Amino acid sequence: MTKTGVVNQPTVSVYKNLLSNHSNTLVCPCSTILIQYQDFISSFTHTFNQICSSDFVSEEWLNYINYRPLNNVKYQHPYDFRYSGYSFFTVLKILCALVSQTIDDQLIQLQTTTLFSESVQPDNIIQANAEAIREQFVNTTSNSFSAALNTIRTVLQGNQIVNRLKTNYQLATPSTYKTVQQLSHTTEYSSVNDSCMCSLSSYCKATTGIYNTSAYIPSCKYDHTPPCNSIIDGEIEFDVPGISVGCLVLDAVLQSDLSCFYNESCLSELKFQLTDSPSPFNATPLKVGSSGASLPTIGDLIANLMVEEWYFNSSYESYFDQCNPQTCTYTYVKQFDIVYVITNTIAFIGGIATILMLITLPIVTNIRQWLSARRSSAHVYLDKNDVRGFGPLIFQTLSSFCDLSLKTIENELSIFNSTKYVTKNVYLQDSFQSQSEQIVALFIQRTINTFLLTLSVVRGASTSNQLYSGPLTNWMFTTTDLLLPQFYYNDTANPSRYCSCKIDPTTCGALAGVYGYMGTPLTILNFRIGCYVIETTFSSTFECFYNQTCFNSFNKLIYSNSYARFNATPMIWSQNTSRYLPTTKIQTIIEQLMIERWNDEISFESYFNECNPNKCVYTYNKQVDVIYIITTIVGLIGGLTTVLQILISALVAYARRKKRPVNLTPTQTG
């Protein structure tokens, strides 16, 4: 017979004792089934990399290297540490602050997240769950921060935002202008050599240093060959290793390792070169690690949130107190084998079947080659809406979004694959399939929403702050004095209306084309030039590149004047392979992460093997058969016969004693 035991108001020690003896049948319902993580995670702290607490992110250091107030021409060389150092370390300080704030915000969110616990879980399950929480938190936070940073870099690069340090663009004026000069466009500035152009790559870099600059020309004429290299006039006196100059300050910081600041002699030499600083400061060098490994770049450190080590502790006793079971019940006979298996159960194989990038990336690469005619030595002036001048930026932006989409998906898949799936018993296959499909759908929607949120914030920041775009698509310059240029908004002719980049920077634009030929210029079907490169890209379609006639006309004009000729072929559209029509805006495609179709494979067999149940227990009702009836009746008759024999024998004996005559013997008295 199966019996049930009940223990009221169990303590942790009582529960553990019951668990050791009745692990398969013990059930202790929780009084509180939703338990916040902060109630049983006793501590979750971290140690930042020394850079974020060093002198080099202090206000004293920033004041020390801030040569801007001096306004001396000898400090104006783009590669000079005295010119770029303040911006470099300001960005480094901001990154440290952003990482710290991100971790704090995520920790607050983690603490208020709840654990569903219908009944008390064993210690090992809670500890495994806590460890899974730690891993998922670190992976989610670092990947989310990296994804946001990559989006920011992509938007800044795509919109060709001009750096005031003149490391990605230089102002250029036509040599024929005398009194009134119009700064009609900027010329790309190569931070390494002519093969690395900031208009096409954000990874151009050079080492900074201290330059002996006798003269500095603040602008150049765009008929110079190569463009703008004549501005660099000065000899380097001291290299500052580990500090890069890049197209944008953020790019430079991420590619630097600060090696000079680990070396006391190098830092001393730098201090010697900065003796004329307006705010002297004696900084302490960074400490070199004992491992002897090469120094990581700031980008490598950022990928790990600038954290050296995480410290995590959880308390089972605190969990038990929050669960607060009032009773524990168990049976003496083992009927159920409760196996807690925490594992990854969803085989999210592939994740991506056909990414649009596979179609567009070869075309992007090829068209960028043909559109390189604007870099030829002839320096032919092109109309502002001419795709030969603007096209490479658009296709470079497309290529960047292909990479960004792929990285975003890889990051989210990394988080997804590290998530633990807690299951008390083996689920039925239908239930498992339904739950898994919901998990996959939630993953896809969350990935897209996270990407769109970051993208919309960065796009909004660019347009609302009216940041100046290098190709002069939203601002124009006019000046009679190169030192005092005047700005005005670029007004773009729209086929249906007249618009201004000041009022509607996200929608203002005109059709792109090939201009400067005899006859009517060729306009490209639904390909637009807007206020920013990204807005231009988003408002355009690939319609011309699917249309054989349009593409042939475009290809003919480009091919005849291309600097690097390439015979490209149009893309082929089929409703069987693409869910996007040729008329679909590029924005719609990018907002779907450029995914054609998600492929997921849910395997119940893999889940069952990972769960690995020790045994299955079941109950069933068995119908009574003839043999059972006969044996039961025989047993009953036999039992009754025995009982009656004993009972009747006793009654007969008793009756006989009652009927036996009593013999009286007279007694004589005297």
XYZ file of C-alpha atoms in Angstrom:
670
model
C 0.000 0.000 0.000
C 1.192 3.482 -0.861
C 1.192 5.957 2.008
C 1.567 9.726 1.946
C 3.659 11.681 4.429
C 3.105 15.347 5.255
C 5.536 17.750 6.941
C 4.280 21.191 7.961
C 6.453 24.339 8.028
C 9.586 22.597 6.682
C 13.000 24.205 7.110
C 15.869 24.014 4.635
C 17.548 21.213 6.566
C 14.277 19.256 6.818
C 13.680 19.708 3.090
C 17.173 18.493 2.198
C 16.724 15.442 4.427
C 13.377 14.640 2.818
C 14.906 15.158 -0.624
C 17.680 12.664 0.072
C 15.132 9.998 1.061
C 12.180 10.790 -1.181
C 13.605 12.686 -4.132
C 11.189 11.136 -6.620
C 7.952 11.926 -4.808
C 8.722 14.971 -2.671
C 6.629 18.052 -3.464
C 6.831 21.299 -1.495
C 4.595 23.964 -3.100
C 5.900 27.524 -2.869
C 3.794 30.176 -1.188
C 5.425 32.693 -3.553
C 5.821 31.273 -7.044
C 7.396 34.413 -8.619
C 10.722 35.148 -6.952
C 12.839 38.132 -7.985
C 16.468 37.410 -8.785
C 17.618 40.024 -6.309
C 16.053 37.963 -3.505
C 18.455 35.048 -3.939
C 21.391 36.489 -5.928
C 23.388 37.791 -2.995
C 26.011 39.660 -5.038
C 26.839 40.388 -8.672
C 29.798 42.720 -9.065
C 32.690 43.257 -11.453
C 36.168 44.715 -11.738
C 36.779 47.200 -14.544
C 39.943 47.348 -16.577
C 42.452 49.741 -15.031
C 42.103 52.166 -17.956
C 38.664 53.292 -16.785
C 39.979 54.277 -13.352
C 43.364 55.598 -14.470
C 44.657 59.149 -14.675
C 44.090 59.079 -18.430
C 40.324 59.497 -18.120
C 40.514 62.173 -15.429
C 39.658 65.840 -15.882
C 43.224 66.752 -14.900
C 44.618 64.717 -17.790
C 42.131 66.171 -20.258
C 43.048 69.696 -19.194
C 46.725 68.763 -19.457
C 46.503 67.693 -23.117
C 43.949 70.317 -24.182
C 45.887 72.602 -26.537
C 42.791 74.089 -28.169
C 42.830 77.362 -26.198
C 46.363 78.090 -27.463
C 45.112 78.302 -31.080
C 48.657 78.037 -32.406
C 49.292 76.853 -35.969
C 52.041 74.503 -34.801
C 49.428 72.441 -32.969
C 47.091 72.110 -35.962
C 48.643 69.108 -37.699
C 45.926 66.401 -38.001
C 48.332 63.710 -36.742
C 49.702 65.789 -33.855
C 48.878 64.420 -30.405
C 48.398 67.964 -29.137
C 45.705 68.456 -31.764
C 43.821 65.155 -31.469
C 44.690 63.921 -27.963
C 41.938 65.798 -26.136
C 39.209 64.388 -28.389
C 40.749 60.906 -28.220
C 40.741 60.655 -24.433
C 37.371 62.381 -24.145
C 35.847 59.616 -26.256
C 37.709 57.008 -24.183
C 36.269 58.514 -21.007
C 32.785 58.534 -22.521
C 33.109 54.858 -23.502
C 34.080 53.934 -19.932
C 31.096 55.872 -18.600
C 28.722 54.332 -21.151
C 29.869 50.800 -20.363
C 29.494 51.405 -16.629
C 26.036 52.910 -17.067
C 24.986 50.055 -19.359
C 26.034 47.428 -16.804
C 24.282 49.274 -13.968
C 21.079 49.593 -15.989
C 21.134 45.935 -16.970
C 21.781 44.879 -13.362
C 18.742 46.852 -12.210
C 16.676 45.129 -14.857
C 18.107 41.737 -13.874
C 17.292 42.226 -10.197
C 13.624 42.827 -10.933
C 13.388 39.817 -13.258
C 11.440 36.956 -11.704
C 12.061 33.233 -11.457
C 8.962 31.055 -11.769
C 9.072 28.381 -9.073
C 5.835 26.491 -8.479
C 7.479 24.233 -5.915
C 10.807 24.121 -4.127
C 13.643 23.209 -6.480
C 16.734 21.315 -5.291
C 19.933 23.188 -4.503
C 21.790 21.969 -7.593
C 18.980 23.128 -9.883
C 18.907 26.604 -8.346
C 22.699 26.893 -8.555
C 22.650 25.776 -12.195
C 19.875 28.260 -12.898
C 21.840 31.044 -11.211
C 24.944 30.236 -13.255
C 22.849 30.297 -16.418
C 21.532 33.718 -15.366
C 25.101 34.986 -14.950
C 26.257 33.709 -18.344
C 23.200 35.040 -20.119
C 23.526 38.451 -18.453
C 27.172 38.862 -19.465
C 26.583 37.672 -23.028
C 23.414 39.707 -23.498
C 24.884 42.913 -22.102
C 28.162 42.727 -24.037
C 26.511 41.738 -27.311
C 23.831 44.414 -26.999
C 26.425 47.101 -26.294
C 28.589 45.970 -29.219
C 25.567 45.898 -31.523
C 24.593 49.437 -30.530
C 28.170 50.649 -31.022
C 28.389 48.980 -34.444
C 25.118 50.622 -35.462
C 26.422 54.039 -34.424
C 29.615 53.523 -36.414
C 27.657 52.336 -39.451
C 25.354 55.368 -39.401
C 28.219 57.834 -38.883
C 30.217 56.229 -41.681
C 27.187 55.910 -43.934
C 26.161 59.545 -43.506
C 29.780 60.675 -43.971
C 29.652 62.902 -40.886
C 32.560 65.348 -41.040
C 35.118 65.227 -38.241
C 36.205 68.689 -37.074
C 39.763 67.322 -36.704
C 39.921 67.064 -40.512
C 40.958 63.413 -40.429
C 38.235 62.156 -42.768
C 37.491 65.229 -44.916
C 39.323 68.395 -45.925
C 37.730 71.536 -47.258
C 38.555 72.101 -50.914
C 38.085 75.080 -53.225
C 38.343 75.373 -56.987
C 41.656 76.903 -58.011
C 39.918 79.236 -60.462
C 38.055 81.124 -57.739
C 39.651 84.390 -56.654
C 37.642 86.741 -54.442
C 34.458 84.801 -53.754
C 35.117 81.153 -53.124
C 32.485 78.459 -52.889
C 33.497 75.353 -50.954
C 31.472 73.170 -53.229
C 32.599 69.828 -51.908
C 35.080 68.137 -49.655
C 37.865 65.832 -50.654
C 38.523 62.553 -48.927
C 41.494 62.494 -46.647
C 43.605 59.366 -46.517
C 44.794 58.566 -43.003
C 47.374 56.015 -44.136
C 47.901 56.203 -47.849
C 45.964 56.673 -51.039
C 44.651 53.100 -50.921
C 42.635 53.765 -47.761
C 39.928 56.370 -48.195
C 37.714 57.418 -45.300
C 34.744 57.751 -47.636
C 34.876 54.002 -48.234
C 36.300 52.599 -45.005
C 36.179 53.476 -41.319
C 39.347 51.485 -40.571
C 41.938 53.877 -42.007
C 44.429 54.821 -39.324
C 47.869 56.250 -38.613
C 50.001 56.666 -35.503
C 49.890 60.027 -33.802
C 52.928 61.916 -32.572
C 54.494 65.309 -31.918
C 55.130 67.247 -35.148
C 57.378 70.199 -35.807
C 54.942 72.109 -37.983
C 56.204 75.377 -39.419
C 53.136 76.067 -41.539
C 49.712 74.584 -41.961
C 47.430 75.165 -44.937
C 43.810 74.996 -43.702
C 42.395 73.992 -47.088
C 43.495 72.674 -50.438
C 42.389 72.865 -54.026
C 40.743 69.759 -55.335
C 42.781 69.800 -58.509
C 45.808 68.616 -56.511
C 46.947 65.052 -57.042
C 46.666 63.150 -54.757
C 43.865 65.057 -53.011
C 44.804 67.296 -50.122
C 48.117 65.616 -49.271
C 49.720 69.046 -49.597
C 48.270 70.083 -46.236
C 50.748 67.947 -44.308
C 53.735 70.163 -43.747
C 55.950 69.158 -40.846
C 58.372 66.566 -39.540
C 57.582 64.173 -36.748
C 59.706 64.585 -33.635
C 58.199 61.874 -31.447
C 55.893 58.936 -32.146
C 53.221 58.114 -29.561
C 52.802 54.354 -30.046
C 49.439 52.854 -29.246
C 47.484 56.018 -30.083
C 45.896 56.046 -33.522
C 44.426 58.750 -35.692
C 41.414 57.508 -37.633
C 38.667 58.757 -39.883
C 36.553 59.482 -36.809
C 37.748 59.757 -33.220
C 35.667 56.734 -32.205
C 37.344 54.648 -34.917
C 40.765 55.771 -33.705
C 40.044 54.897 -30.070
C 38.757 51.406 -30.852
C 41.888 50.601 -32.896
C 44.363 51.839 -30.246
C 46.014 49.896 -27.419
C 47.647 52.778 -25.421
C 51.001 50.948 -25.431
C 52.943 54.159 -24.715
C 51.008 54.651 -21.492
C 52.175 51.302 -20.095
C 55.801 52.314 -20.679
C 57.205 54.753 -18.153
C 60.021 55.964 -20.416
C 57.608 56.569 -23.314
C 55.227 58.443 -21.046
C 58.105 60.516 -19.662
C 59.160 61.488 -23.179
C 55.586 62.489 -23.982
C 55.471 64.626 -20.842
C 58.691 66.284 -21.968
C 57.069 67.118 -25.308
C 54.087 68.625 -23.476
C 56.014 70.998 -21.237
C 54.168 73.951 -22.759
C 50.796 72.562 -21.646
C 48.514 75.193 -20.094
C 47.651 72.778 -17.211
C 50.643 70.630 -16.140
C 49.820 67.204 -14.691
C 51.915 64.196 -13.632
C 50.074 61.057 -14.771
C 50.856 57.561 -13.465
C 51.540 54.899 -16.128
C 49.309 51.861 -16.499
C 50.408 48.551 -15.001
C 51.586 45.807 -17.336
C 49.987 42.400 -16.742
C 52.062 39.433 -15.621
C 50.902 37.163 -18.463
C 53.183 38.796 -21.019
C 50.451 38.682 -23.662
C 50.164 41.421 -26.252
C 48.109 44.430 -25.268
C 44.455 44.307 -26.308
C 42.968 47.152 -28.300
C 40.267 49.311 -26.763
C 37.878 47.615 -29.184
C 38.791 44.221 -27.707
C 38.223 45.537 -24.192
C 34.908 47.109 -25.167
C 33.766 43.740 -26.520
C 34.124 42.508 -22.924
C 32.537 45.664 -21.464
C 35.940 46.785 -20.127
C 35.456 44.166 -17.376
C 38.390 42.109 -16.129
C 36.429 39.782 -13.845
C 32.855 39.098 -12.735
C 31.944 38.107 -9.161
C 28.683 36.241 -8.644
C 27.117 34.578 -5.602
C 23.675 33.121 -5.012
C 22.045 31.904 -1.791
C 19.894 28.791 -1.754
C 18.682 29.606 1.753
C 17.407 32.984 0.518
C 15.623 31.276 -2.355
C 14.009 28.797 0.047
C 12.882 31.574 2.386
C 11.284 33.452 -0.518
C 9.604 30.288 -1.775
C 8.316 29.764 1.797
C 6.735 26.296 1.484
C 4.031 25.591 4.074
C 3.947 21.832 3.587
C 5.939 19.056 1.985
C 4.275 15.852 0.849
C 5.846 12.600 -0.254
C 4.941 8.947 -0.740
C 6.765 5.872 0.383
C 6.484 4.169 -2.975
C 8.398 5.763 -5.806
C 5.989 6.566 -8.580
C 7.636 9.460 -10.346
C 11.256 10.113 -11.232
C 11.592 13.906 -11.319
C 14.629 14.735 -13.397
C 15.717 18.333 -13.656
C 17.721 18.836 -16.764
C 18.873 22.276 -17.799
C 19.978 22.209 -21.384
C 19.750 23.772 -24.773
C 16.935 21.968 -26.540
C 16.256 23.852 -29.658
C 18.464 23.003 -32.590
C 18.357 26.372 -34.247
C 20.260 25.064 -37.244
C 21.280 27.541 -39.775
C 19.069 30.333 -38.437
C 19.345 32.014 -41.752
C 18.610 30.319 -45.036
C 18.964 33.016 -47.593
C 20.263 36.434 -46.652
C 19.708 39.130 -49.176
C 23.338 39.990 -48.670
C 24.287 36.974 -50.774
C 22.492 38.634 -53.666
C 23.427 42.238 -53.108
C 27.011 42.008 -51.849
C 28.573 40.952 -55.197
C 26.600 43.691 -56.938
C 27.665 46.188 -54.276
C 31.320 45.297 -54.770
C 31.104 45.396 -58.529
C 29.230 48.684 -58.806
C 31.615 50.334 -56.364
C 34.403 49.452 -58.782
C 32.714 51.008 -61.766
C 31.730 54.115 -59.850
C 35.312 54.829 -58.879
C 35.638 57.149 -61.875
C 35.326 60.139 -59.563
C 38.709 59.256 -58.092
C 40.487 59.543 -61.414
C 43.201 62.115 -61.839
C 41.008 64.203 -64.129
C 38.852 65.367 -61.180
C 35.861 66.070 -63.389
C 33.251 68.158 -61.600
C 30.049 66.146 -61.244
C 26.515 67.298 -60.589
C 25.496 66.841 -56.953
C 22.872 64.287 -58.042
C 25.275 62.367 -60.288
C 25.476 58.755 -59.169
C 29.121 58.562 -60.284
C 30.040 60.881 -57.449
C 27.520 59.744 -54.868
C 27.101 56.090 -55.835
C 30.154 54.618 -54.072
C 28.910 56.015 -50.755
C 25.496 54.408 -51.218
C 26.892 51.000 -52.085
C 29.464 51.248 -49.315
C 26.581 51.930 -46.918
C 24.736 48.902 -48.276
C 27.813 46.768 -47.724
C 28.114 48.090 -44.158
C 24.495 47.221 -43.422
C 25.037 43.721 -44.797
C 27.892 43.296 -42.316
C 25.927 44.923 -39.497
C 22.907 42.675 -40.078
C 25.083 39.592 -40.043
C 26.858 40.663 -36.832
C 23.549 41.499 -35.167
C 22.151 38.062 -35.955
C 25.343 36.329 -34.826
C 25.279 38.246 -31.531
C 21.640 37.426 -30.873
C 22.187 33.771 -31.801
C 25.102 33.646 -29.376
C 22.810 34.887 -26.610
C 20.043 32.522 -27.694
C 22.306 29.479 -27.753
C 23.645 30.247 -24.270
C 20.138 30.437 -22.807
C 19.214 27.457 -20.633
C 15.960 25.592 -21.025
C 14.683 24.304 -17.669
C 12.367 21.312 -17.739
C 11.157 19.332 -14.725
C 9.810 16.359 -16.645
C 9.893 15.325 -20.276
C 7.287 17.340 -22.166
C 4.886 15.712 -24.568
C 6.050 16.159 -28.148
C 3.120 18.379 -29.181
C 3.587 20.608 -26.153
C 7.335 20.812 -26.758
C 6.839 21.688 -30.440
C 4.343 24.437 -29.652
C 6.517 25.975 -26.944
C 9.621 25.825 -29.138
C 7.866 27.581 -32.017
C 6.856 30.374 -29.651
C 10.459 30.710 -28.443
C 11.771 30.960 -32.019
C 9.126 33.529 -32.998
C 9.973 35.588 -29.917
C 13.687 35.416 -30.762
C 13.138 36.679 -34.313
C 10.889 39.541 -33.225
C 13.184 40.569 -30.376
C 16.226 40.570 -32.677
C 14.505 42.801 -35.228
C 13.052 45.146 -32.588
C 16.416 45.586 -30.852
C 18.091 46.415 -34.159
C 15.359 48.881 -35.165
C 15.408 50.643 -31.797
C 19.141 51.308 -31.945
C 19.009 52.308 -35.605
C 16.139 54.746 -35.102
C 17.865 56.418 -32.145
C 21.117 56.954 -34.071
C 19.329 58.133 -37.230
C 17.277 60.540 -35.161
C 20.393 61.909 -33.466
C 22.057 62.579 -36.829
C 19.097 64.345 -38.404
C 17.853 66.267 -35.357
C 21.337 67.607 -34.579
C 21.756 68.699 -38.233
C 25.189 67.075 -38.404
C 27.222 68.141 -41.412
C 27.589 65.481 -44.102
C 30.870 65.339 -46.000
C 29.384 65.035 -49.523
C 27.611 68.394 -48.930
C 24.173 66.872 -49.366
C 22.566 68.706 -46.458
C 24.787 71.794 -46.043
C 26.678 74.040 -48.436
C 29.527 76.509 -47.875
C 29.968 80.022 -49.179
C 32.773 82.314 -48.146
C 34.996 85.187 -49.109
C 37.383 84.223 -46.335
C 38.543 80.652 -45.895
C 38.779 81.201 -42.139
C 35.168 82.432 -41.873
C 32.968 80.148 -44.003
C 29.199 80.579 -44.008
C 26.742 77.699 -43.968
C 23.372 77.337 -45.629
C 20.972 74.440 -46.000
C 20.957 72.435 -49.173
C 17.608 72.650 -50.953
C 16.905 69.701 -53.181
C 14.620 69.725 -56.192
C 11.911 67.131 -55.698
C 9.737 66.056 -58.658
C 6.572 66.705 -56.656
C 7.613 69.551 -54.383
C 10.431 71.805 -53.276
C 11.966 70.638 -50.014
C 14.688 71.680 -47.609
C 17.079 69.543 -45.587
C 16.418 71.872 -42.658
C 12.725 70.958 -42.467
C 12.493 67.366 -43.658
C 15.976 65.790 -43.750
C 14.629 62.230 -43.867
C 12.335 62.622 -46.889
C 13.836 65.445 -48.943
C 15.554 64.180 -52.081
C 15.745 64.010 -55.865
C 16.236 61.266 -58.420
C 19.837 60.259 -58.991
C 21.220 59.933 -62.482
C 24.167 60.329 -64.833
C 24.618 63.969 -65.857
C 26.947 65.948 -68.097
C 26.167 64.243 -71.428
C 24.627 65.614 -74.573
C 20.872 65.274 -74.551
C 18.596 64.306 -71.678
C 20.497 63.021 -68.651
C 19.759 59.478 -67.526
C 17.847 59.240 -64.265
C 17.971 55.950 -62.418
C 14.606 54.405 -61.681
C 13.657 55.012 -58.021
C 17.241 55.702 -56.987
C 17.435 58.883 -54.963
C 19.882 61.439 -53.606
C 18.864 62.849 -50.219
C 20.164 64.942 -47.342
C 22.134 62.083 -45.771
C 23.671 59.027 -47.358
C 21.657 56.644 -45.202
C 18.387 58.462 -45.888
C 19.298 58.331 -49.581
C 19.887 54.599 -49.359
C 16.716 53.926 -47.375
C 14.449 55.825 -49.774
C 15.805 54.071 -52.892
C 14.950 50.722 -54.454
C 16.839 48.122 -56.492
C 14.311 48.435 -59.305
C 16.793 49.613 -61.941
C 19.218 46.834 -61.030
C 16.546 44.210 -61.720
C 15.387 45.910 -64.945
C 17.474 44.851 -67.948
C 16.734 47.974 -70.029
C 17.409 50.442 -67.220
C 20.507 48.580 -66.140
C 21.933 48.410 -69.672
C 21.538 52.183 -70.135
C 23.122 52.850 -66.772
C 25.923 50.372 -67.385
C 26.712 51.834 -70.808
C 27.207 55.375 -69.475
C 29.205 54.244 -66.457
C 31.360 51.758 -68.336
C 32.572 54.274 -70.923
C 34.025 56.618 -68.285
C 34.875 54.216 -65.482
C 38.312 54.303 -63.929
C 38.125 50.571 -63.121
C 35.898 49.006 -65.738
C 33.758 46.041 -64.862
C 30.988 44.391 -66.840
C 28.297 43.836 -64.220
C 25.082 41.894 -64.757
C 21.639 42.802 -63.382
C 20.085 40.927 -60.492
C 17.386 38.356 -61.188
C 14.177 38.422 -59.171
C 11.915 35.447 -58.563
C 8.999 35.219 -56.180
C 10.189 31.727 -55.279
C 13.485 33.014 -53.897
C 12.675 36.500 -52.624
C 9.853 37.898 -50.533
C 10.817 41.450 -51.535
C 9.579 42.970 -54.771
C 12.017 44.946 -56.970
C 10.027 48.047 -55.975
C 10.520 47.413 -52.250
C 12.380 50.252 -50.553
C 15.824 49.393 -49.263
C 14.729 50.628 -45.837
C 12.144 47.836 -45.617
C 14.769 45.231 -46.495
C 17.277 46.555 -43.956
C 14.609 46.780 -41.233
C 14.108 43.035 -41.696
C 17.859 42.521 -41.217
C 18.119 41.742 -44.949
C 16.745 38.260 -44.265
C 14.835 36.445 -46.963
C 13.737 33.522 -44.809
C 14.463 32.172 -41.331
C 15.099 28.446 -41.124
C 14.669 26.706 -37.798
C 14.698 23.012 -37.013
C 13.111 21.826 -33.773
C 14.157 18.324 -32.753
C 12.199 16.513 -30.056
C 14.673 13.629 -30.281
C 17.597 15.933 -29.452
C 15.632 17.410 -26.569
C 14.811 13.952 -25.219
C 18.431 12.821 -25.489
C 19.642 15.915 -23.647
C 16.971 15.493 -20.999
C 18.123 11.879 -20.595
C 15.432 10.624 -18.170
C 16.536 7.818 -15.837
C 13.148 6.136 -15.868
C 9.481 6.672 -16.620
C 6.764 5.776 -14.095
C 3.131 5.309 -15.027
C -0.116 3.908 -13.563
C -2.816 1.928 -15.305
C -6.181 0.233 -14.523
C -6.230 -3.521 -15.026
C -9.587 -5.261 -15.610
C -10.447 -8.208 -13.294
C -10.097 -11.622 -15.032
C -11.747 -15.010 -14.292
C -8.752 -16.487 -12.524
C -8.574 -13.481 -10.231
C -12.309 -13.853 -9.438
C -12.006 -17.593 -8.731
C -8.932 -17.221 -6.556
C -10.536 -14.361 -4.686
C -13.773 -16.325 -4.069
C -11.857 -19.433 -3.041
C -9.716 -17.366 -0.751
C -12.787 -15.667 0.669
C -14.599 -18.983 1.226
C -11.515 -20.500 2.762
C -11.081 -17.522 5.009
C -14.725 -17.553 6.061
C -14.595 -21.313 6.679
C -11.638 -20.934 8.968
C -13.217 -18.042 10.822
C -16.522 -19.892 11.206
C -14.780 -23.029 12.422
C -13.055 -21.122 15.149
C -16.122 -19.082 16.025
C -18.605 -21.991 15.973
C -16.286 -24.217 17.995
C -16.072 -21.560 20.661
C -19.848 -21.055 20.706
C -20.554 -24.797 20.935
C -18.144 -25.190 23.826
C -19.720 -22.284 25.607
C -23.247 -23.654 25.089
C -22.265 -27.052 26.426
C -20.874 -25.508 29.558
C -24.142 -23.687 30.115
C -26.255 -26.876 29.782
C -24.096 -29.075 32.073
C -26.137 -30.009 35.375
C -24.935 -28.647 38.711
C -24.465 -31.239 41.560
C -25.273 -29.873 45.067
C -23.565 -31.425 48.142
C -25.458 -30.940 51.470
C -23.515 -29.395 54.311
C -24.154 -30.432 57.944
C -24.276 -27.780 60.640
C -24.308 -28.356 64.271
